[in-house]
Coordinates of N, CA and C in Angstrom, one line a residue:
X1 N 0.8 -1.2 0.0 CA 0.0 0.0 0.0 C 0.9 1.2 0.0
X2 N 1.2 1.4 -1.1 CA 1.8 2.7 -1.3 C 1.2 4.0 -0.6
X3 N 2.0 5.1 -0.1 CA 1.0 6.2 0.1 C 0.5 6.1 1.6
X4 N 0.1 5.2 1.9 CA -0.6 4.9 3.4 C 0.3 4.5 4.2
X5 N 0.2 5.4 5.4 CA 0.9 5.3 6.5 C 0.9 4.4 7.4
X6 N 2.7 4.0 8.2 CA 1.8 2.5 8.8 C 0.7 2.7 9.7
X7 N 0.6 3.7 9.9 CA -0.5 3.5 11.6 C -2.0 3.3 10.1
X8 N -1.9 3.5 9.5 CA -3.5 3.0 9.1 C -3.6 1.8 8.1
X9 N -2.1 1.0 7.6 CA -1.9 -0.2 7.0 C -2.2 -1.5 8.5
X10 N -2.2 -1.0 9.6 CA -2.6 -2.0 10.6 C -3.8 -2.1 10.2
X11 N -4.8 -1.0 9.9 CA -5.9 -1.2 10.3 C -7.0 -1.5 9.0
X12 N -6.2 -1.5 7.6 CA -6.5 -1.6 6.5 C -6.4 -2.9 5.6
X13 N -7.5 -3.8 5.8 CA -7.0 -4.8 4.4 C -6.8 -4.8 3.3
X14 N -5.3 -6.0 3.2 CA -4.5 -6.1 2.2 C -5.6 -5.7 0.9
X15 N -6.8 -6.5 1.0 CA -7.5 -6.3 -0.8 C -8.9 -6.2 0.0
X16 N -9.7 -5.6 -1.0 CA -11.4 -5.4 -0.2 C -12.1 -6.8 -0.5
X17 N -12.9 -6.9 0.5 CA -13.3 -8.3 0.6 C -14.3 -8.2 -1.2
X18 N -14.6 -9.6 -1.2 CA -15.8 -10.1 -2.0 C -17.0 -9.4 -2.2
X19 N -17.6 -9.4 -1.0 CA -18.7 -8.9 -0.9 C -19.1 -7.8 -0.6
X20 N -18.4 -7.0 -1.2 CA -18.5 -5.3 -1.7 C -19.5 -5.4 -3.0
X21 N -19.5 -6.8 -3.6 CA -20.3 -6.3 -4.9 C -21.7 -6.8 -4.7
X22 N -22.0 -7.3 -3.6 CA -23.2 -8.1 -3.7 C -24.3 -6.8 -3.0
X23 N -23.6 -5.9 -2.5 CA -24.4 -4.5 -1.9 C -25.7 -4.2 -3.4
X24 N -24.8 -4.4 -4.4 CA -25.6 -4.2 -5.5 C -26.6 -5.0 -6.4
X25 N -26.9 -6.0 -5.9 CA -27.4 -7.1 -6.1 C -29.2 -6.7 -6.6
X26 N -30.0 -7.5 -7.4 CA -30.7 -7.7 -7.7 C -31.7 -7.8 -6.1
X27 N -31.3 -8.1 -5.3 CA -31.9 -8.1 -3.7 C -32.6 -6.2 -3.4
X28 N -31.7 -5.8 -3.5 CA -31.4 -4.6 -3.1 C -32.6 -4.1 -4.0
X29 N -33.4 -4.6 -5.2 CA -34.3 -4.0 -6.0 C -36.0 -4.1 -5.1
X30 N -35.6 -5.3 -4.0 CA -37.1 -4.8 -3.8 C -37.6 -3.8 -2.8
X31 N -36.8 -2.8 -2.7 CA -37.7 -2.1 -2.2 C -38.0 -0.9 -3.2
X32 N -39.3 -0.6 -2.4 CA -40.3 0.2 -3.6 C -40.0 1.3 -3.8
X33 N -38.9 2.1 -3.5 CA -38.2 3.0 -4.0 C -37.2 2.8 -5.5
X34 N -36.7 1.7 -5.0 CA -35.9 1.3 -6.2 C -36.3 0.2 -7.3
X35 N -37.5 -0.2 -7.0 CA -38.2 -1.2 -7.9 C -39.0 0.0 -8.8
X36 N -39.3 1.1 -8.7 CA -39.9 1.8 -10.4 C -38.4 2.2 -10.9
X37 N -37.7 2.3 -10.4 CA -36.3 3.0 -11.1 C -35.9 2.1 -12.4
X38 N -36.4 0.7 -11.8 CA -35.4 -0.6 -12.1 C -36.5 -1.0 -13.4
X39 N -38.0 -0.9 -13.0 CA -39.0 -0.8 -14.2 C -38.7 0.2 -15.2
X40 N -38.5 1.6 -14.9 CA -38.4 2.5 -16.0 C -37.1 2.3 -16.3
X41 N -35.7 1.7 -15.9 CA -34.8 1.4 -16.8 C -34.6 0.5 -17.7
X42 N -35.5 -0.7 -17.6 CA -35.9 -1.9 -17.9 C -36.5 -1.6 -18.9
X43 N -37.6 -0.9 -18.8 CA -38.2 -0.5 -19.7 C -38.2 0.7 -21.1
X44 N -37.7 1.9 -20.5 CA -37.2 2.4 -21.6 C -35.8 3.3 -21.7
X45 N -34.8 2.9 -20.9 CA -33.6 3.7 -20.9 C -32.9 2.4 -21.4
X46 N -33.5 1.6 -21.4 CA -32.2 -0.1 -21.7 C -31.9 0.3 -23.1
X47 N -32.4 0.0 -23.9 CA -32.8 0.7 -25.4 C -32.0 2.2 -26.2
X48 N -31.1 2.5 -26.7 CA -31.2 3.7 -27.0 C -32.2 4.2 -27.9
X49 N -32.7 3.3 -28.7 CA -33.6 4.1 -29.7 C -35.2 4.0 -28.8
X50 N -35.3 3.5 -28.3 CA -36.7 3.5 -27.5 C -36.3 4.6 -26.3
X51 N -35.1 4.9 -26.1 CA -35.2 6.3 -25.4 C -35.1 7.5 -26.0
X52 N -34.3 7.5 -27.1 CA -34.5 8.5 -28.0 C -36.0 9.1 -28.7
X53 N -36.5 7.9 -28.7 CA -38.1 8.1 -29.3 C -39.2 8.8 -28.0
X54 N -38.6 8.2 -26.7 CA -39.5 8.4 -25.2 C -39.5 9.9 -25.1
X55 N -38.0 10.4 -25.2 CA -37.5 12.0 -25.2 C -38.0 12.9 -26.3
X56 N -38.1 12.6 -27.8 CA -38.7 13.5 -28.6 C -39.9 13.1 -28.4
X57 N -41.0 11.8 -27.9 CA -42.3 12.6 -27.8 C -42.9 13.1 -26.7
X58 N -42.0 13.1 -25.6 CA -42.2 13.7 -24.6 C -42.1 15.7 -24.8
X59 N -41.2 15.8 -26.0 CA -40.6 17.2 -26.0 C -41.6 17.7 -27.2
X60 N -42.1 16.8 -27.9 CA -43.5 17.0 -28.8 C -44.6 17.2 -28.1
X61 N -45.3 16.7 -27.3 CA -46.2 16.8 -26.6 C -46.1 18.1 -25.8
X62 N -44.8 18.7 -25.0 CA -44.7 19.6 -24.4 C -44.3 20.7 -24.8
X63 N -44.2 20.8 -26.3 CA -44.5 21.6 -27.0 C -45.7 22.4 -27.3
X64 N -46.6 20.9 -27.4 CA -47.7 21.1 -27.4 C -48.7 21.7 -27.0
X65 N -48.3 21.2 -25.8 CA -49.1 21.7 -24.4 C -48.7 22.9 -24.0
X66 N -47.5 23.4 -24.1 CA -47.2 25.0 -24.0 C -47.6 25.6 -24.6
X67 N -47.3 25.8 -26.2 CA -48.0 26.2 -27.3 C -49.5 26.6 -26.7
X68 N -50.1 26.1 -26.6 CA -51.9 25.7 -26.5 C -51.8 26.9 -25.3
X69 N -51.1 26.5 -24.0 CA -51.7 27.2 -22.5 C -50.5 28.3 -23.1
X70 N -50.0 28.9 -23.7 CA -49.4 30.8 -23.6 C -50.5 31.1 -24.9
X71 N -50.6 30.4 -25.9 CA -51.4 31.1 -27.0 C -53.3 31.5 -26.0
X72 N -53.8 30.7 -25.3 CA -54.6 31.0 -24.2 C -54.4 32.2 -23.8
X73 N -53.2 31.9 -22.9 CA -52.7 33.2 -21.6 C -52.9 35.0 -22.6
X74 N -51.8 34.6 -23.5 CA -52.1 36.0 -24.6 C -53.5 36.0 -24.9
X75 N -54.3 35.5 -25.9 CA -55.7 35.6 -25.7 C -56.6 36.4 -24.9
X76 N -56.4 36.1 -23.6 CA -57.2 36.5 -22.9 C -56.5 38.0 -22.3
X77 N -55.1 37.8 -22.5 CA -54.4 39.4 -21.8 C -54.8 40.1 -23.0
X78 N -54.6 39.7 -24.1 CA -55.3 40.7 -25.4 C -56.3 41.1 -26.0
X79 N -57.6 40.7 -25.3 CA -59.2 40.5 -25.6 C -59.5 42.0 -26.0
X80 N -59.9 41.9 -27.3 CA -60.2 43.0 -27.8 C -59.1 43.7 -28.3
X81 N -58.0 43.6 -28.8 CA -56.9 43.9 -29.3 C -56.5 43.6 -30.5
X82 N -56.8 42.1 -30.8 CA -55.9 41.9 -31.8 C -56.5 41.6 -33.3
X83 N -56.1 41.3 -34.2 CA -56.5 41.9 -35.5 C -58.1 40.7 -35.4
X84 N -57.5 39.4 -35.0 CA -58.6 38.8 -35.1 C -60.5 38.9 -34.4
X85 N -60.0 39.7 -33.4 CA -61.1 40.9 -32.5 C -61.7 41.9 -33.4
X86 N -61.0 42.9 -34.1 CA -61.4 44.2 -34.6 C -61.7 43.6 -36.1
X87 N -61.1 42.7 -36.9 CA -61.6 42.5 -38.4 C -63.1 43.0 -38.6
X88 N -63.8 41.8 -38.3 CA -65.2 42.5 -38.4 C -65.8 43.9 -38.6
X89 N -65.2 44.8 -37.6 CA -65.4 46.1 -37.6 C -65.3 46.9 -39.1
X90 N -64.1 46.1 -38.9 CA -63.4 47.1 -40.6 C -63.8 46.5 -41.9
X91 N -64.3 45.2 -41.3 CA -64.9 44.7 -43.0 C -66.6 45.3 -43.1
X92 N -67.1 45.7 -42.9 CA -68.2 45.9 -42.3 C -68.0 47.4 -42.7
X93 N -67.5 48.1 -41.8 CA -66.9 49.8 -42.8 C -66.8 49.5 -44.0
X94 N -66.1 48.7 -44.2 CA -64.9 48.7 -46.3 C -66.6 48.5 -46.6
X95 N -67.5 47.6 -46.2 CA -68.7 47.0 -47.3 C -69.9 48.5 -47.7
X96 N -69.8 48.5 -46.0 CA -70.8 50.3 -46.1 C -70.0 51.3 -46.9
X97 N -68.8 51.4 -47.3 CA -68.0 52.8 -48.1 C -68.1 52.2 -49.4
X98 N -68.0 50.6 -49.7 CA -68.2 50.8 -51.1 C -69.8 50.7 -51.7
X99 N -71.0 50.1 -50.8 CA -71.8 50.7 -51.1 C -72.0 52.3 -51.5
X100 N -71.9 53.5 -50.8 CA -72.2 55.1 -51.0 C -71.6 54.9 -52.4

């Protein structure tokens, strides 16, 4: 053990035991914290093209849905402002002026 002093080579084994790897074991999956992790890896991160596909329709859809709830939000901050509000008005004038 290069580097390490003797007072902590007394207290340090030569190599790490075995069972450092079994901490990670398939065991360790049932609890219900880490059993959806181990479903949604299973399921669509295993895959790169099935996560590639999970991520753009996820970023479609949330496109979507943003799109929809700000074009709303404006809507309603703009009521009676915008061209699609006042048309009427002016088509309606242009019809009365070229009647006279």
């Amino acid at each position: 053990m290069a580097g390490v002093s003797l007072y902590l080579q007394r207290y340090l084994p030569a190599r790490l035991p075995l069972s450092h790897s079994t901490q990670w074991s398939h065991s360790s999956l049932d609890l219900p914290s880490n059993r959806g992790f181990f479903l949604y890896f299973r399921s669509i991160i295993r895959k790169n093209a099935v996560f590639l596909t999970t991520i753009f329709a996820g970023a479609f859809a949330f496109e979507l849905s943003f799109d929809t709830f700000s074009n709303k939000v404006w809507d309603s901050w703009n009521a009676g402002r915008q061209w699609k509000d006042i048309k009427p008005r002016y088509l309606v004038q242009a019809e009365e002026e070229d009647d006279d």
